[in-house]
PDB file of C-alpha atoms and ligand atoms in Angstrom:
ATOM      1  CA  MET A  15     -35.675  22.868 219.484  1.00 92.00           C
ATOM      2  CA  ILE A  16     -39.157  21.750 220.533  1.00 96.00           C
ATOM      3  CA  GLY A  17     -41.776  21.053 217.861  1.00 97.00           C
ATOM      4  CA  LEU A  18     -45.360  19.928 218.269  1.00 98.00           C
ATOM      5  CA  ILE A  19     -47.215  17.936 215.664  1.00 97.00           C
ATOM      6  CA  PHE A  20     -50.894  18.516 215.798  1.00 96.00           C
ATOM      7  CA  GLY A  21     -54.021  17.389 213.964  1.00 96.00           C
ATOM      8  CA  PRO A  22     -57.147  15.263 214.106  1.00 97.00           C
ATOM      9  CA  PRO A  23     -56.960  11.445 214.323  1.00 97.00           C
ATOM     10  CA  GLY A  24     -55.674   9.995 211.067  1.00 97.00           C
ATOM     11  CA  SER A  25     -54.257  13.290 209.816  1.00 98.00           C
ATOM     12  CA  GLY A  26     -50.742  11.850 209.524  1.00 97.00           C
ATOM     13  CA  LYS A  27     -49.121  12.876 212.821  1.00 97.00           C
ATOM     14  CA  GLY A  28     -47.316   9.610 213.552  1.00 96.00           C
ATOM     15  CA  THR A  29     -46.624   8.997 209.878  1.00 97.00           C
ATOM     16  CA  GLN A  30     -44.973  12.371 209.249  1.00 98.00           C
ATOM     17  CA  ALA A  31     -43.329  12.582 212.694  1.00 97.00           C
ATOM     18  CA  ALA A  32     -41.163   9.561 211.827  1.00 96.00           C
ATOM     19  CA  ARG A  33     -39.890  11.378 208.726  1.00 97.00           C
ATOM     20  CA  ILE A  34     -39.391  14.713 210.460  1.00 97.00           C
ATOM     21  CA  GLU A  35     -37.451  12.904 213.197  1.00 96.00           C
ATOM     22  CA  SER A  36     -34.870  11.530 210.787  1.00 94.00           C
ATOM     23  CA  LYS A  37     -34.623  14.619 208.560  1.00 95.00           C
ATOM     24  CA  PHE A  38     -34.459  17.284 211.286  1.00 94.00           C
ATOM     25  CA  LYS A  39     -32.787  15.240 214.066  1.00 93.00           C
ATOM     26  CA  LEU A  40     -35.566  15.689 216.579  1.00 95.00           C
ATOM     27  CA  SER A  41     -36.509  12.864 218.999  1.00 95.00           C
ATOM     28  CA  HIS A  42     -40.038  11.725 218.248  1.00 96.00           C
ATOM     29  CA  LEU A  43     -42.182  11.345 221.360  1.00 97.00           C
ATOM     30  CA  SER A  44     -45.677   9.973 220.697  1.00 97.00           C
ATOM     31  CA  THR A  45     -48.004   9.732 223.683  1.00 97.00           C
ATOM     32  CA  GLY A  46     -50.195   7.322 221.672  1.00 97.00           C
ATOM     33  CA  ASP A  47     -47.204   4.986 221.157  1.00 97.00           C
ATOM     34  CA  ILE A  48     -46.224   5.252 224.826  1.00 97.00           C
ATOM     35  CA  LEU A  49     -49.755   4.350 225.935  1.00 97.00           C
ATOM     36  CA  ARG A  50     -49.992   1.433 223.474  1.00 96.00           C
ATOM     37  CA  ALA A  51     -46.645   0.121 224.805  1.00 96.00           C
ATOM     38  CA  GLU A  52     -48.011   0.320 228.385  1.00 96.00           C
ATOM     39  CA  VAL A  53     -51.134  -1.586 227.296  1.00 96.00           C
ATOM     40  CA  ALA A  54     -48.966  -4.254 225.621  1.00 97.00           C
ATOM     41  CA  ARG A  55     -46.842  -4.589 228.819  1.00 97.00           C
ATOM     42  CA  GLY A  56     -49.989  -4.924 230.947  1.00 97.00           C
ATOM     43  CA  SER A  57     -48.694  -2.247 233.370  1.00 96.00           C
ATOM     44  CA  GLU A  58     -50.973  -0.393 235.808  1.00 95.00           C
ATOM     45  CA  ILE A  59     -51.009   2.611 233.449  1.00 94.00           C
ATOM     46  CA  GLY A  60     -51.785   0.283 230.546  1.00 96.00           C
ATOM     47  CA  LYS A  61     -54.691  -1.300 232.400  1.00 95.00           C
ATOM     48  CA  GLU A  62     -56.137   2.132 233.138  1.00 94.00           C
ATOM     49  CA  ALA A  63     -55.608   3.404 229.577  1.00 96.00           C
ATOM     50  CA  GLU A  64     -56.761   0.363 227.597  1.00 96.00           C
ATOM     51  CA  ARG A  65     -60.518   0.702 228.096  1.00 95.00           C
ATOM     52  CA  ILE A  66     -60.416   4.490 227.612  1.00 97.00           C
ATOM     53  CA  MET A  67     -58.425   4.288 224.368  1.00 97.00           C
ATOM     54  CA  ARG A  68     -60.554   1.474 222.986  1.00 96.00           C
ATOM     55  CA  ALA A  69     -63.620   3.721 223.407  1.00 96.00           C
ATOM     56  CA  GLY A  70     -61.849   6.588 221.605  1.00 97.00           C
ATOM     57  CA  ASP A  71     -61.723   8.822 224.687  1.00 97.00           C
ATOM     58  CA  LEU A  72     -58.742  10.787 225.976  1.00 97.00           C
ATOM     59  CA  VAL A  73     -56.916   9.346 228.979  1.00 97.00           C
ATOM     60  CA  PRO A  74     -56.983  11.626 232.069  1.00 98.00           C
ATOM     61  CA  ASP A  75     -54.795  14.734 231.852  1.00 98.00           C
ATOM     62  CA  ASP A  76     -52.948  14.019 235.119  1.00 97.00           C
ATOM     63  CA  LEU A  77     -51.901  10.567 233.887  1.00 96.00           C
ATOM     64  CA  ILE A  78     -50.509  11.727 230.560  1.00 97.00           C
ATOM     65  CA  ILE A  79     -48.926  14.855 232.079  1.00 97.00           C
ATOM     66  CA  ARG A  80     -47.065  12.679 234.624  1.00 95.00           C
ATOM     67  CA  ILE A  81     -45.743  10.450 231.826  1.00 95.00           C
ATOM     68  CA  VAL A  82     -44.507  13.366 229.700  1.00 95.00           C
ATOM     69  CA  GLN A  83     -43.044  15.146 232.740  1.00 95.00           C
ATOM     70  CA  GLY A  84     -40.980  12.045 233.580  1.00 93.00           C
ATOM     71  CA  ILE A  85     -39.559  12.010 230.053  1.00 92.00           C
ATOM     72  CA  ILE A  86     -38.862  15.741 229.698  1.00 91.00           C
ATOM     73  CA  ARG A  87     -37.166  15.928 233.107  1.00 89.00           C
ATOM     74  CA  ASP A  88     -34.982  12.906 232.329  1.00 91.00           C
ATOM     75  CA  PRO A  89     -31.476  14.309 231.684  1.00 89.00           C
ATOM     76  CA  LYS A  90     -30.789  11.404 229.282  1.00 92.00           C
ATOM     77  CA  VAL A  91     -33.567  12.588 226.959  1.00 90.00           C
ATOM     78  CA  SER A  92     -32.572  14.985 224.168  1.00 88.00           C
ATOM     79  CA  SER A  93     -33.891  18.538 224.449  1.00 87.00           C
ATOM     80  CA  ASP A  94     -34.577  18.500 220.686  1.00 94.00           C
ATOM     81  CA  LEU A  95     -38.036  16.996 220.711  1.00 96.00           C
ATOM     82  CA  LEU A  96     -40.974  16.471 218.409  1.00 97.00           C
ATOM     83  CA  LEU A  97     -44.071  15.906 220.522  1.00 98.00           C
ATOM     84  CA  ASP A  98     -46.744  13.920 218.700  1.00 98.00           C
ATOM     85  CA  GLY A  99     -50.251  13.726 220.141  1.00 97.00           C
ATOM     86  CA  PHE A 100     -49.406  15.913 223.146  1.00 98.00           C
ATOM     87  CA  PRO A 101     -50.774  18.363 224.267  1.00 98.00           C
ATOM     88  CA  ARG A 102     -54.357  17.379 223.427  1.00 98.00           C
ATOM     89  CA  THR A 103     -56.193  19.619 225.942  1.00 98.00           C
ATOM     90  CA  LEU A 104     -55.638  23.145 227.240  1.00 98.00           C
ATOM     91  CA  GLU A 105     -54.675  21.716 230.625  1.00 98.00           C
ATOM     92  CA  GLN A 106     -51.989  19.580 228.963  1.00 98.00           C
ATOM     93  CA  ALA A 107     -50.777  22.601 226.971  1.00 98.00           C
ATOM     94  CA  ARG A 108     -50.426  24.721 230.125  1.00 98.00           C
ATOM     95  CA  ALA A 109     -48.630  21.882 231.926  1.00 98.00           C
ATOM     96  CA  LEU A 110     -46.250  21.467 228.976  1.00 97.00           C
ATOM     97  CA  ASP A 111     -45.490  25.193 228.867  1.00 97.00           C
ATOM     98  CA  GLU A 112     -44.579  25.064 232.578  1.00 96.00           C
ATOM     99  CA  MET A 113     -42.414  21.959 232.189  1.00 94.00           C
ATOM    100  CA  LEU A 114     -40.528  23.506 229.291  1.00 94.00           C
ATOM    101  CA  ALA A 115     -40.129  26.844 231.092  1.00 95.00           C
ATOM    102  CA  GLU A 116     -38.555  25.001 234.071  1.00 91.00           C
ATOM    103  CA  GLU A 117     -35.895  23.706 231.666  1.00 87.00           C
ATOM    104  CA  GLY A 118     -35.486  27.128 230.035  1.00 91.00           C
ATOM    105  CA  HIS A 119     -37.276  26.052 226.843  1.00 93.00           C
ATOM    106  CA  ARG A 120     -40.487  26.834 224.981  1.00 95.00           C
ATOM    107  CA  ALA A 121     -42.349  25.356 222.023  1.00 97.00           C
ATOM    108  CA  ASP A 122     -40.663  26.636 218.856  1.00 96.00           C
ATOM    109  CA  PHE A 123     -43.222  25.575 216.264  1.00 97.00           C
ATOM    110  CA  VAL A 124     -46.464  23.702 215.769  1.00 98.00           C
ATOM    111  CA  ILE A 125     -47.195  21.724 212.618  1.00 98.00           C
ATOM    112  CA  ALA A 126     -50.972  21.595 212.199  1.00 97.00           C
ATOM    113  CA  PHE A 127     -52.556  19.253 209.662  1.00 98.00           C
ATOM    114  CA  GLU A 128     -55.728  20.085 207.806  1.00 97.00           C
ATOM    115  CA  VAL A 129     -57.593  17.087 206.398  1.00 98.00           C
ATOM    116  CA  PRO A 130     -61.346  16.776 205.706  1.00 97.00           C
ATOM    117  CA  GLU A 131     -63.168  14.418 208.059  1.00 96.00           C
ATOM    118  CA  GLY A 132     -64.270  12.043 205.267  1.00 96.00           C
ATOM    119  CA  VAL A 133     -60.618  11.406 204.318  1.00 97.00           C
ATOM    120  CA  LEU A 134     -59.673  10.860 207.986  1.00 97.00           C
ATOM    121  CA  VAL A 135     -62.381   8.248 208.522  1.00 97.00           C
ATOM    122  CA  GLU A 136     -61.414   6.457 205.290  1.00 97.00           C
ATOM    123  CA  ARG A 137     -57.728   6.298 206.372  1.00 97.00           C
ATOM    124  CA  LEU A 138     -58.526   5.011 209.852  1.00 97.00           C
ATOM    125  CA  LEU A 139     -60.908   2.343 208.553  1.00 97.00           C
ATOM    126  CA  HIS A 140     -58.200   1.292 206.103  1.00 97.00           C
ATOM    127  CA  ARG A 141     -55.702   1.037 208.975  1.00 96.00           C
ATOM    128  CA  ALA A 142     -58.278  -0.995 210.923  1.00 96.00           C
ATOM    129  CA  ALA A 143     -58.393  -3.500 208.059  1.00 96.00           C
ATOM    130  CA  VAL A 144     -54.584  -3.666 207.773  1.00 96.00           C
ATOM    131  CA  GLU A 145     -53.387  -3.366 211.391  1.00 95.00           C
ATOM    132  CA  GLY A 146     -56.482  -4.029 213.501  1.00 92.00           C
ATOM    133  CA  ARG A 147     -55.722  -1.244 216.012  1.00 93.00           C
ATOM    134  CA  ALA A 148     -58.200  -1.461 218.916  1.00 93.00           C
ATOM    135  CA  ASP A 149     -59.350   2.188 218.594  1.00 95.00           C
ATOM    136  CA  ASP A 150     -59.922   2.150 214.822  1.00 96.00           C
ATOM    137  CA  THR A 151     -63.515   0.888 215.031  1.00 96.00           C
ATOM    138  CA  ARG A 152     -66.224   3.109 213.530  1.00 95.00           C
ATOM    139  CA  GLU A 153     -67.631   3.961 217.008  1.00 96.00           C
ATOM    140  CA  ALA A 154     -64.224   4.830 218.478  1.00 97.00           C
ATOM    141  CA  ILE A 155     -63.301   6.911 215.415  1.00 97.00           C
ATOM    142  CA  THR A 156     -66.533   8.938 215.783  1.00 96.00           C
ATOM    143  CA  GLU A 157     -65.714   9.520 219.461  1.00 97.00           C
ATOM    144  CA  ARG A 158     -62.086  10.491 218.694  1.00 97.00           C
ATOM    145  CA  MET A 159     -63.284  13.068 216.132  1.00 97.00           C
ATOM    146  CA  HIS A 160     -65.715  14.433 218.721  1.00 97.00           C
ATOM    147  CA  GLU A 161     -62.990  14.678 221.397  1.00 96.00           C
ATOM    148  CA  TYR A 162     -60.730  16.426 218.897  1.00 96.00           C
ATOM    149  CA  ARG A 163     -63.332  19.069 218.086  1.00 95.00           C
ATOM    150  CA  ALA A 164     -64.452  19.503 221.709  1.00 96.00           C
ATOM    151  CA  LEU A 165     -61.099  19.457 223.539  1.00 95.00           C
ATOM    152  CA  THR A 166     -58.091  19.479 221.245  1.00 95.00           C
ATOM    153  CA  ALA A 167     -58.805  22.016 218.486  1.00 93.00           C
ATOM    154  CA  SER A 168     -58.529  24.949 220.932  1.00 95.00           C
ATOM    155  CA  VAL A 169     -54.911  24.024 221.765  1.00 97.00           C
ATOM    156  CA  LEU A 170     -53.890  25.550 218.437  1.00 96.00           C
ATOM    157  CA  ASP A 171     -55.345  28.939 219.432  1.00 96.00           C
ATOM    158  CA  HIS A 172     -53.486  28.713 222.739  1.00 97.00           C
ATOM    159  CA  TYR A 173     -50.158  28.537 220.864  1.00 98.00           C
ATOM    160  CA  ARG A 174     -51.175  31.174 218.317  1.00 97.00           C
ATOM    161  CA  LYS A 175     -51.974  33.580 221.158  1.00 97.00           C
ATOM    162  CA  LYS A 176     -48.574  32.869 222.717  1.00 97.00           C
ATOM    163  CA  GLY A 177     -46.906  33.844 219.443  1.00 97.00           C
ATOM    164  CA  VAL A 178     -45.594  30.348 218.672  1.00 97.00           C
ATOM    165  CA  ARG A 179     -45.077  29.744 214.942  1.00 97.00           C
ATOM    166  CA  VAL A 180     -47.996  27.654 213.651  1.00 97.00           C
ATOM    167  CA  VAL A 181     -47.387  25.993 210.280  1.00 97.00           C
ATOM    168  CA  GLN A 182     -50.631  24.867 208.615  1.00 97.00           C
ATOM    169  CA  ILE A 183     -50.085  21.882 206.354  1.00 98.00           C
ATOM    170  CA  ASP A 184     -52.509  20.487 203.822  1.00 98.00           C
ATOM    171  CA  GLY A 185     -52.425  16.806 204.860  1.00 98.00           C
ATOM    172  CA  VAL A 186     -54.200  15.475 201.770  1.00 98.00           C
ATOM    173  CA  GLY A 187     -52.072  13.705 199.166  1.00 97.00           C
ATOM    174  CA  GLU A 188     -49.312  11.115 198.984  1.00 97.00           C
ATOM    175  CA  ILE A 189     -47.259  10.726 202.188  1.00 98.00           C
ATOM    176  CA  ASP A 190     -44.089  11.946 200.398  1.00 98.00           C
ATOM    177  CA  GLU A 191     -45.952  14.931 198.978  1.00 98.00           C
ATOM    178  CA  VAL A 192     -47.169  15.952 202.457  1.00 98.00           C
ATOM    179  CA  PHE A 193     -43.648  15.560 203.855  1.00 98.00           C
ATOM    180  CA  GLU A 194     -42.297  17.805 201.084  1.00 98.00           C
ATOM    181  CA  ARG A 195     -44.707  20.561 202.199  1.00 98.00           C
ATOM    182  CA  ILE A 196     -43.420  20.222 205.772  1.00 98.00           C
ATOM    183  CA  ARG A 197     -39.769  20.146 204.712  1.00 97.00           C
ATOM    184  CA  LYS A 198     -40.156  23.374 202.732  1.00 96.00           C
ATOM    185  CA  GLU A 199     -41.638  25.111 205.765  1.00 96.00           C
ATOM    186  CA  LEU A 200     -39.091  23.860 208.309  1.00 95.00           C
ATOM    187  CA  GLU A 201     -35.890  24.136 206.300  1.00 92.00           C
ATOM    188  CA  PRO A 202     -34.208  27.499 206.683  1.00 80.00           C
ATOM    189  CA  ALA A 203     -34.229  29.537 203.467  1.00 72.00           C
ATOM    190  CA  PRO A 204     -30.879  29.206 201.590  1.00 72.00           C
TER     191      PRO A 204
HETATM  192  P1  B4P B  23     -52.595   8.567 218.646  1.00 93.79           P
HETATM  193  O1  B4P B  23     -51.642   7.431 218.662  1.00 93.79           O
HETATM  194  O2  B4P B  23     -52.006   9.930 218.686  1.00 93.79           O
HETATM  195  O3  B4P B  23     -53.538   8.296 217.368  1.00 93.79           O
HETATM  196  P2  B4P B  23     -53.988   9.103 216.092  1.00 93.79           P
HETATM  197  O4  B4P B  23     -54.559  10.439 216.452  1.00 93.79           O
HETATM  198  O5  B4P B  23     -54.853   8.176 215.299  1.00 93.79           O
HETATM  199  O6  B4P B  23     -52.701   9.391 215.254  1.00 93.79           O
HETATM  200  P3  B4P B  23     -51.658   8.435 214.575  1.00 93.79           P
HETATM  201  O7  B4P B  23     -50.388   9.196 214.689  1.00 93.79           O
HETATM  202  O8  B4P B  23     -51.657   7.056 215.071  1.00 93.79           O
HETATM  203  O9  B4P B  23     -52.142   8.263 213.079  1.00 93.79           O
HETATM  204  P4  B4P B  23     -51.727   9.039 211.767  1.00 93.79           P
HETATM  205  O10 B4P B  23     -52.550  10.283 211.772  1.00 93.79           O
HETATM  206  O11 B4P B  23     -50.257   9.194 211.532  1.00 93.79           O
HETATM  207  O12 B4P B  23     -53.627   8.449 219.870  1.00 93.79           O
HETATM  208  C1  B4P B  23     -54.375   7.277 220.121  1.00 93.79           C
HETATM  209  C2  B4P B  23     -55.155   7.396 221.417  1.00 93.79           C
HETATM  210  O13 B4P B  23     -54.248   7.495 222.554  1.00 93.79           O
HETATM  211  C3  B4P B  23     -56.076   8.619 221.590  1.00 93.79           C
HETATM  212  O14 B4P B  23     -57.337   8.451 220.968  1.00 93.79           O
HETATM  213  C4  B4P B  23     -56.166   8.706 223.142  1.00 93.79           C
HETATM  214  O15 B4P B  23     -57.065   7.753 223.655  1.00 93.79           O
HETATM  215  C5  B4P B  23     -54.778   8.329 223.600  1.00 93.79           C
HETATM  216  N1  B4P B  23     -53.897   9.509 223.768  1.00 93.79           N
HETATM  217  C6  B4P B  23     -52.748   9.745 223.068  1.00 93.79           C
HETATM  218  N2  B4P B  23     -52.200  10.910 223.470  1.00 93.79           N
HETATM  219  C7  B4P B  23     -53.022  11.428 224.425  1.00 93.79           C
HETATM  220  C8  B4P B  23     -53.018  12.630 225.200  1.00 93.79           C
HETATM  221  N3  B4P B  23     -52.044  13.543 225.067  1.00 93.79           N
HETATM  222  N4  B4P B  23     -54.031  12.834 226.079  1.00 93.79           N
HETATM  223  C9  B4P B  23     -55.006  11.931 226.232  1.00 93.79           C
HETATM  224  N5  B4P B  23     -55.086  10.775 225.528  1.00 93.79           N
HETATM  225  C10 B4P B  23     -54.097  10.519 224.632  1.00 93.79           C
HETATM  226  O16 B4P B  23     -52.164   8.016 210.604  1.00 93.79           O
HETATM  227  C11 B4P B  23     -53.400   7.393 210.526  1.00 93.79           C
HETATM  228  C12 B4P B  23     -53.464   6.463 209.306  1.00 93.79           C
HETATM  229  O17 B4P B  23     -53.484   7.236 208.106  1.00 93.79           O
HETATM  230  C13 B4P B  23     -52.276   5.516 209.140  1.00 93.79           C
HETATM  231  O18 B4P B  23     -52.747   4.248 208.738  1.00 93.79           O
HETATM  232  C14 B4P B  23     -51.424   6.134 208.047  1.00 93.79           C
HETATM  233  O19 B4P B  23     -50.687   5.184 207.283  1.00 93.79           O
HETATM  234  C15 B4P B  23     -52.472   6.819 207.193  1.00 93.79           C
HETATM  235  N6  B4P B  23     -51.948   8.000 206.527  1.00 93.79           N
HETATM  236  C16 B4P B  23     -51.213   9.004 207.095  1.00 93.79           C
HETATM  237  N7  B4P B  23     -50.915   9.939 206.179  1.00 93.79           N
HETATM  238  C17 B4P B  23     -51.501   9.539 205.002  1.00 93.79           C
HETATM  239  C18 B4P B  23     -51.578  10.089 203.664  1.00 93.79           C
HETATM  240  N8  B4P B  23     -50.992  11.247 203.348  1.00 93.79           N
HETATM  241  N9  B4P B  23     -52.304   9.419 202.747  1.00 93.79           N
HETATM  242  C19 B4P B  23     -52.892   8.248 203.044  1.00 93.79           C
HETATM  243  N10 B4P B  23     -52.850   7.663 204.264  1.00 93.79           N
HETATM  244  C20 B4P B  23     -52.153   8.300 205.229  1.00 93.79           C
END
C-alpha cells in the first residue's frame, strides 16, 4: 500500500501523517524531515539544502529524487509507505511513478488537504513562535505558498488523470477532528 499526503505548507501533512502511520500501519516518510536531519548532521546534502529551505524554495528535483530512490529501493524498507511532502513537482511525480513501477507498485491513494491561505499562515507563524523552524519566517512562508501554487498544485491533477484515488480532506478544525475525517475515508466500509 502506497499513500501520498499532499497539501500546502502548514496544511497538516506531517501532523496527520504521524497519526495515519500508527493507525494504518504505513511507514511515514517525510522528505522535509529527511532534509532537516541532513541539515542538523551538517552533511553535504544538508549544506546544499539549508540555504534553499531557509528561503522557502524547493530543493533541486534530482537531489530529492536520489534520496527517495535510495529509500524505496532499500529492501529493508517496508513497501507499505506514506509519502509526506513528496512528490512536490511533476518531475518528482513522474520519477516516483517509475520507481514504484520498477518494484511492481503504484500509488494507491492521495490525501489532499484543503485549507485557506490565511489559516495556513497563522499556523506557520504560530509554529515559528513555538519551535523556531528556520523556514517559518514571513518571507519564507510567502515563498513556500508561491512554490506550492506554481509547482506543486498540478501534481494532484497528474494523479487524478492516472486514475489514482484522490481523497479531499477539509483540513480546518481540531487535529483530532481532521484525523477523524481521514479515518472515515481510509477505513474499509464494514
Ligand atoms: P515540509 O517539512 O514538508 O514542510 P511543510 O509543508 O510546512 O509541512 P509540515 O508537515 O512540516 O507541517 P504541517 O502542515 O503538518 O517541507 C519543508 C521544506 O523542505 C520545503 O519548503 C522544501 O524546501 C523542502 N522539501 C521538502 N520536501 C521536498 C521535495 N519533495 N522537493 C523539494 N523540496 C522539498 O503543520 C504545520 C503547523 O500547523 C504545525 O505547527 C502543526 O502543529 C499545525 N497544525 C497542523 N494541523 C493543524 C490543525 N488542524 N489545527 C491547528 N494547527 C495545526
